Tab-separated table of C-alpha atoms in Angstrom:
chain	number	residue	atom	x	y	z
A	482	UNK	CA	32.101	100.031	80.965
A	483	UNK	CA	34.655	99.237	83.593
A	484	UNK	CA	32.116	100.093	86.308
A	485	UNK	CA	29.655	97.557	84.880
A	486	UNK	CA	29.830	94.089	86.466
A	487	UNK	CA	31.165	91.393	84.116
A	488	UNK	CA	27.845	89.486	83.996
A	489	UNK	CA	26.054	92.623	82.816
A	490	UNK	CA	28.404	92.950	79.810
A	491	UNK	CA	26.870	89.771	78.380
A	492	UNK	CA	23.405	91.308	78.619
A	493	UNK	CA	24.539	94.013	76.187
A	494	UNK	CA	26.156	91.467	73.844
A	495	UNK	CA	23.228	89.005	73.861
A	496	UNK	CA	21.075	90.816	71.225
A	497	UNK	CA	24.101	91.060	68.944
A	498	UNK	CA	24.827	87.320	69.307
A	499	UNK	CA	21.187	86.422	68.619
A	500	UNK	CA	21.169	88.571	65.471
A	501	UNK	CA	24.356	86.930	64.179
A	502	UNK	CA	22.955	83.428	64.879
A	503	UNK	CA	19.717	84.246	63.031
A	504	UNK	CA	21.582	85.508	59.958
A	505	UNK	CA	23.956	82.502	59.857
A	506	UNK	CA	21.189	79.947	60.428
A	507	UNK	CA	18.915	81.514	57.816
A	508	UNK	CA	21.636	81.533	55.190
A	509	UNK	CA	22.483	77.894	55.891
A	510	UNK	CA	18.861	76.775	55.771
A	511	UNK	CA	18.243	78.639	52.535
A	512	UNK	CA	21.171	76.835	50.962
A	513	UNK	CA	19.884	73.475	52.251
A	514	UNK	CA	16.426	74.113	50.824
A	515	UNK	CA	17.916	74.881	47.443
A	516	UNK	CA	20.014	71.696	47.450
A	517	UNK	CA	17.073	69.647	48.749
A	518	UNK	CA	14.811	70.936	45.948
A	519	UNK	CA	17.448	70.122	43.334
A	520	UNK	CA	17.862	66.621	44.794
A	521	UNK	CA	14.102	66.013	44.809
A	522	UNK	CA	13.863	66.981	41.146
A	523	UNK	CA	16.444	64.331	40.263
A	524	UNK	CA	14.516	61.540	42.037
A	525	UNK	CA	12.108	59.781	39.725
A	526	UNK	CA	8.707	58.578	40.871
A	527	UNK	CA	8.600	55.057	42.277
A	528	UNK	CA	7.392	52.436	39.836
A	529	UNK	CA	4.075	50.710	40.603
A	530	UNK	CA	4.386	47.297	42.277
A	531	UNK	CA	2.870	45.520	39.273
A	532	UNK	CA	4.978	47.128	36.537
A	533	UNK	CA	7.976	44.752	36.606
A	534	UNK	CA	5.652	41.696	36.687
A	535	UNK	CA	3.946	39.795	33.932
A	536	UNK	CA	0.151	40.034	34.258
A	537	UNK	CA	-1.546	36.967	35.706
A	538	UNK	CA	-4.472	37.311	33.308
A	539	UNK	CA	-5.062	39.450	30.205
A	540	UNK	CA	-8.614	40.031	29.003
A	541	UNK	CA	-8.844	42.373	26.021
A	542	UNK	CA	-6.716	45.420	26.823
A	543	UNK	CA	-7.021	44.862	30.584
A	544	UNK	CA	-4.207	43.298	32.586
A	545	UNK	CA	-5.043	41.665	35.895
A	546	UNK	CA	-2.594	41.050	38.734
A	547	UNK	CA	-3.111	39.014	41.890
A	548	UNK	CA	-2.127	41.294	44.754
A	549	UNK	CA	-2.168	40.487	48.437
A	550	UNK	CA	-5.664	38.985	48.567
A	551	UNK	CA	-6.880	41.358	45.891
A	552	UNK	CA	-7.179	41.759	42.155
A	553	UNK	CA	-5.714	44.833	40.484
A	554	UNK	CA	-6.769	45.788	36.966
A	555	UNK	CA	-4.366	47.853	34.875
A	556	UNK	CA	-5.496	49.588	31.712
A	557	UNK	CA	-3.629	52.061	29.514
A	558	UNK	CA	-5.343	55.252	28.351
A	559	UNK	CA	-3.346	57.331	25.858
A	560	UNK	CA	-0.145	55.574	26.895
A	561	UNK	CA	-0.690	56.160	30.633
A	562	UNK	CA	-1.343	53.048	32.697
A	563	UNK	CA	-3.834	53.344	35.521
A	564	UNK	CA	-4.635	50.781	38.164
A	565	UNK	CA	-7.726	50.018	40.167
A	566	UNK	CA	-8.438	47.334	42.740
A	567	UNK	CA	-11.469	45.479	41.392
A	568	UNK	CA	-11.742	43.049	44.302
A	569	UNK	CA	-10.410	42.564	47.804
A	570	UNK	CA	-11.075	39.305	49.654
A	571	UNK	CA	-13.149	39.803	52.788
A	572	UNK	CA	-11.092	39.836	55.972
A	573	UNK	CA	-11.728	37.214	58.621
A	574	UNK	CA	-11.487	37.831	62.378
A	575	UNK	CA	-8.086	36.852	63.804
A	576	UNK	CA	-6.818	35.715	60.420
A	577	UNK	CA	-4.236	36.866	57.919
A	578	UNK	CA	-4.646	36.674	54.188
A	579	UNK	CA	-2.017	35.944	51.559
A	580	UNK	CA	-2.045	34.902	47.901
A	581	UNK	CA	-2.495	31.200	47.238
A	582	UNK	CA	0.831	29.481	46.541
A	583	UNK	CA	-0.333	25.915	46.057
A	584	UNK	CA	-1.170	24.014	42.896
A	585	UNK	CA	-2.436	26.276	40.161
A	586	UNK	CA	-2.316	30.036	39.819
A	587	UNK	CA	-3.749	32.352	42.442
A	588	UNK	CA	-5.538	34.269	39.667
A	589	UNK	CA	-6.945	32.647	36.559
A	590	UNK	CA	-9.590	33.134	33.896
A	591	UNK	CA	-11.700	30.192	32.687
A	592	UNK	CA	-13.163	32.015	29.643
A	593	UNK	CA	-16.202	32.973	31.732
A	594	UNK	CA	-15.068	33.952	35.220
A	595	UNK	CA	-12.032	35.636	36.743
A	596	UNK	CA	-11.176	33.446	39.765
A	597	UNK	CA	-8.988	34.465	42.718
A	598	UNK	CA	-7.657	31.905	45.212
A	599	UNK	CA	-6.365	33.141	48.568
A	600	UNK	CA	-4.985	31.587	51.741
A	601	UNK	CA	-6.722	32.640	54.974
A	602	UNK	CA	-4.681	31.579	58.004
A	603	UNK	CA	-6.310	31.811	61.421
A	604	UNK	CA	-4.175	33.074	64.309
A	605	UNK	CA	-2.266	30.102	65.741
A	606	UNK	CA	-3.256	27.760	62.921
A	607	UNK	CA	-0.683	25.602	61.207
A	608	UNK	CA	-2.128	25.830	57.728
A	609	UNK	CA	-4.383	27.913	55.594
A	610	UNK	CA	-7.934	27.618	54.401
A	611	UNK	CA	-8.087	28.155	50.655
A	612	UNK	CA	-10.890	30.472	49.649
A	613	UNK	CA	-11.897	31.162	46.060
A	614	UNK	CA	-13.873	34.042	44.636
A	615	UNK	CA	-15.128	34.628	41.111
A	616	UNK	CA	-16.883	37.192	38.963
A	617	UNK	CA	-17.855	37.531	35.327
A	618	UNK	CA	-18.567	41.288	35.465
A	619	UNK	CA	-16.408	42.547	38.406
A	620	UNK	CA	-19.551	43.761	40.181
A	621	UNK	CA	-21.201	40.549	41.319
A	622	UNK	CA	-18.873	38.259	43.222
A	623	UNK	CA	-19.375	34.696	44.376
A	624	UNK	CA	-17.471	32.556	46.855
A	625	UNK	CA	-16.764	28.860	46.452
A	626	UNK	CA	-18.610	26.793	49.056
A	627	UNK	CA	-17.672	23.278	47.980
A	628	UNK	CA	-18.801	20.654	45.540
A	629	UNK	CA	-22.147	19.069	44.894
A	630	UNK	CA	-23.289	16.116	42.828
A	631	UNK	CA	-26.116	16.307	40.320
A	632	UNK	CA	-27.165	13.102	38.521
A	633	UNK	CA	-23.839	11.503	39.425
A	634	UNK	CA	-21.754	14.389	38.053
A	635	UNK	CA	-19.515	16.685	40.099
A	636	UNK	CA	-20.225	20.431	40.203
A	637	UNK	CA	-18.564	23.351	41.974
A	638	UNK	CA	-21.011	25.155	44.267
A	639	UNK	CA	-20.871	28.954	44.460
A	640	UNK	CA	-22.915	31.425	46.464
A	641	UNK	CA	-23.243	35.185	46.244
A	642	UNK	CA	-20.605	36.906	48.346
A	643	UNK	CA	-22.154	38.100	51.602
A	644	UNK	CA	-25.034	35.640	51.505
A	645	UNK	CA	-25.672	33.590	54.639
A	646	UNK	CA	-27.591	30.881	52.801
A	647	UNK	CA	-26.177	27.369	52.870
A	648	UNK	CA	-27.499	26.751	49.361
A	649	UNK	CA	-25.504	27.402	46.221
A	650	UNK	CA	-26.634	30.291	44.050
A	651	UNK	CA	-24.910	28.794	41.028
A	652	UNK	CA	-23.080	25.629	40.063
A	653	UNK	CA	-20.525	24.833	37.390
A	654	UNK	CA	-19.729	21.390	36.119
A	655	UNK	CA	-16.207	20.242	36.999
A	656	UNK	CA	-14.267	19.447	33.851
A	657	UNK	CA	-12.667	16.015	33.988
């Protein structure tokens, strides 16, 4: 090999170096995979966001939680709790939505309707517009559109969610 130029010697050694690198790298990666799998087995599943909280409303064996502009229902079947979003407040253009933090609870039950209050804040606005939604069956939702007076008595006015009518679809007498 003394007649071979020094740069050519490396050409002969290159396949040997590549083979050694492949063997070393493979053995190290195999060991990492094994440790990674063991570590993943030790990690428990994350707990659901609602689990450490007290439910906002309980109706029968259903627990309801006010989420970020939504209502989540949790029900246990054979000891396993499952969650489902039963309502999400409609989004408004250029607005953000957050749970209502004013007087009263953001989610309540009045023995007839489940009522969610949310804060819709328009981009650049200094305050929020409180919006309320209600349902008795979790399929048909209404939005609060104000108050009305009938025979000198105050009523809450509600219209079907998605309706463009200015008239109330239902009213409920305000308890004094």
